[in-house]
Amino acid sequence: MQQLVTTRPRMQVSLLTLAALAALTGRTALAADPPSVDTSEWACNECPFADDGKTNGSVEVGAINVSDDAARFGRYTGLDEKGVYPVLGGTAGQSRADGRYWRAEAQDIGIDSAALSLQGGKPGLDVAIGYRQQRNHLFDTTRSPFAVSSPGVLTLPSGWVRAINTTQMSSLSGALKPVDIETERRALSARLRAVLGDGWTSYADYKHESRDGTWRQAAGFGFSAIELLKPIDDINQTLALGFRYTGPRLTAQFGYDGSFYSNRRIALSWDNPYVGPARGQFAQAPDNSANQVSGTLNYRVADNTALSLVAAFGELRQDDAFLPYTINSLPLTSALPRRSLDGKVSTTHVALTITTGLDALASWLRGAHMKLDVRFDDRDNNTPVAAYAYVVTDQFTSAPASNDPYSFKNQRVLASGDYDLRQLLRFIPDSQRLHISGGWRHDETTRTLQEARDVTEDTGWGRVRWQPAHWLDVNVKWGGANRNVDQYQAVPQIVAPQNPLLRKYNMADREREFAEGTVTLLPVAKWSVTATGRYANASYINSKLGLLASREEGATLGSNWAATDTLTLFFDYGWQRMDAHQAGSAAYSIRDWSANSIDRFRSGSAGLRFIGLAKGVDLDVHGFFANSDGDTTLTTPSVDRLPTLRTRSNGGEVALSWRRSGPWSLRAALRYEHFDADDYALDGVLPATVPTLLSLGAQAYDFDVVSAILSVRYRFGADAAGGDAEPAKSDKDDARE
């Protein structure tokens, strides 16, 4: 089916951003300098650089060796291929007694997850810029006969012989070439914070993010399908500007937020490998924009009473020009009813919150608090309505169908409170704690051009927290919810109407109950054990078709023990089970099939950190596992059970660090990770396995990877001699460890 798409001039905000930053900077220059503060007795125990005007920092150099190619292992880190990667990064900075400072940081230079940042300022002014790149490597087992002849155009090799199915494509095997499904993201950001005086500050944030690469995309002709290499080449820019005021009782913020998306690959066209039309074309995501102004006011009426008001008004726009229904001469089509969608959605959000203590009502209510929260949300879709005669898989024309620009309004009232029962039950010892809390929430939602016009939902909950001794803390919460639909009716504008017995789960009558509890033990000093449990059950009481019921159970157990001043051990384990029951009708009548799905997840980790294993040597050891299983049973004449979906992941790391009293330190680590999966949608499905599907042949993950890192760090400046100050760990360090 040829999709409706748009192409409008790209919106540029770079000049707007520079103008906004210049305006705020100019405003700062004109404002009075903030009053001086005596900081002579202030102390900073975690400051990265000493306040001595000297340049301080560190440089790290080393290498990482990865044993095997594995797309998932290197996802977001850039370590996706076998080989040696550099470890190169460092920090530098300076902090002066007059409050002026600067700081620079570089991480993972030479790898696809590199990051650079520079920030600095003086009292009343902070400026920062940053750059980060990140690769999302999804599959490296894919192959395709298509080649990119020009941006957004996929072609088959010369001499390709079209066939009615993949088994008869004689030139397919020789035309297949390896391709990676991956994207790379690059982000440039800038931030400004300025004090304007008299309680006023300003802020400006800008981010320019670009993406390029290839992704999987489904397409088709008639009843035959294709997996294509979808080109990714887009830009998203965000801008936030605003002012904040902080006074003795009043705090306020007023701001603007904008988001501007531009797709440089509006259309994708490709050769048809099957017998039939020569080429196909469809649209990709259109350019769009979002603009919002907002304000927040917080006022402290009294010592125990506060008011908060939030209001936000926005608009979403999309007006790219439509592509034609089809680029082929057949089937015959009518003219498009409009040049473009001219999509426009207005949003409104208003919230009022009142929080107050009840001490003044009665002495036994000392310590009791109540909160009232009222919210209103409106999504007003003003997109014009027109009738479109869609072309389905480039072979069939459909009866004209209108777009449905649905809108909704939601009103919510939330009342909650908490109370220290010791104020009422005086016999409870002061060494114990007994708090109760609870709340009620009422939602009313009105929709247009959707199946459920008026929906109400009431939710109530209660909580008890009891601490009978300093070594035991019990926290239990329970509640329920009831959603009622005034009238459920299929949208009449849909050409192929829904079965009247079907209910969409997010708009169906529902009864829900839930509970969760936490027990925290402190058997001895520096040893904590925490256990949690949770349960939720939902029943869609008036649904004959669709989701009928769901259930979720889970628990976690964790422990952390500082055995000595130099040895810390930890352990955690968790499991979760989710059940769902749904029914359907293949004959567009009463229920004639059903499905029950059970998903189970288990994960755990354990480790230790030993500081001072030997002179200047620290040891970190940890291991982990994460397993999942998914089973679906069916009541159909042909299939009674789908193959099990299964993943298994485990691994661990041993890391040693050695530091001297001087500026040098050494780090070495060895990491192992195993991952394998059973996925019937991928396993064994090669490009020609299914006669009516020319696939990319992506296979489920299955790898064992060992990575080793060795690096040396040199510190310079005030902390070089002691070697105790450590720069902040990078995201890449977390990935390695």
Short mmCIF file of C-alpha atoms in Angstrom, two decimals, residues 348-350 373-379 407-414 440-448 450 452-459 482-486 506-507:
data_model
loop_
_atom_site.label_atom_id
_atom_site.label_comp_id
_atom_site.label_asym_id
_atom_site.label_seq_id
_atom_site.Cartn_x
_atom_site.Cartn_y
_atom_site.Cartn_z
CA THR A 348 -3.58 21.95 26.81
CA HIS A 349 -2.47 20.85 30.25
CA VAL A 350 -3.52 22.54 33.50
CA ASP A 373 -4.40 17.27 42.79
CA VAL A 374 -6.73 18.36 39.96
CA ARG A 375 -5.64 18.06 36.33
CA PHE A 376 -7.10 18.74 32.90
CA ASP A 377 -5.66 17.58 29.57
CA ASP A 378 -7.05 18.39 26.14
CA ARG A 379 -5.84 17.06 22.80
CA SER A 407 -9.36 14.10 20.03
CA PHE A 408 -9.76 13.56 23.75
CA LYS A 409 -10.26 15.40 27.03
CA ASN A 410 -9.18 13.98 30.38
CA GLN A 411 -10.07 15.29 33.83
CA ARG A 412 -8.43 13.83 36.91
CA VAL A 413 -8.93 14.36 40.61
CA LEU A 414 -6.52 12.83 43.11
CA TRP A 440 -8.34 7.96 45.67
CA ARG A 441 -8.16 8.95 42.01
CA HIS A 442 -11.01 9.65 39.61
CA ASP A 443 -10.48 9.93 35.83
CA GLU A 444 -13.01 11.03 33.23
CA THR A 445 -12.01 10.75 29.57
CA THR A 446 -14.06 11.90 26.58
CA ARG A 447 -12.94 10.82 23.12
CA THR A 448 -14.08 11.63 19.59
CA GLN A 450 -12.96 6.35 18.79
CA ALA A 452 -15.36 4.47 23.60
CA ARG A 453 -16.64 8.03 23.90
CA ASP A 454 -17.04 8.40 27.68
CA VAL A 455 -14.81 6.44 30.05
CA THR A 456 -14.51 6.80 33.83
CA GLU A 457 -12.05 5.06 36.13
CA ASP A 458 -11.75 5.10 39.91
CA THR A 459 -8.63 3.92 41.71
CA ASN A 482 -12.61 0.00 38.22
CA ARG A 483 -12.96 1.36 34.66
CA ASN A 484 -16.43 1.84 33.15
CA VAL A 485 -17.26 2.56 29.51
CA ASP A 486 -20.55 4.33 28.91
CA ASN A 506 -7.27 0.29 26.69
CA MET A 507 -10.92 1.34 26.25
#
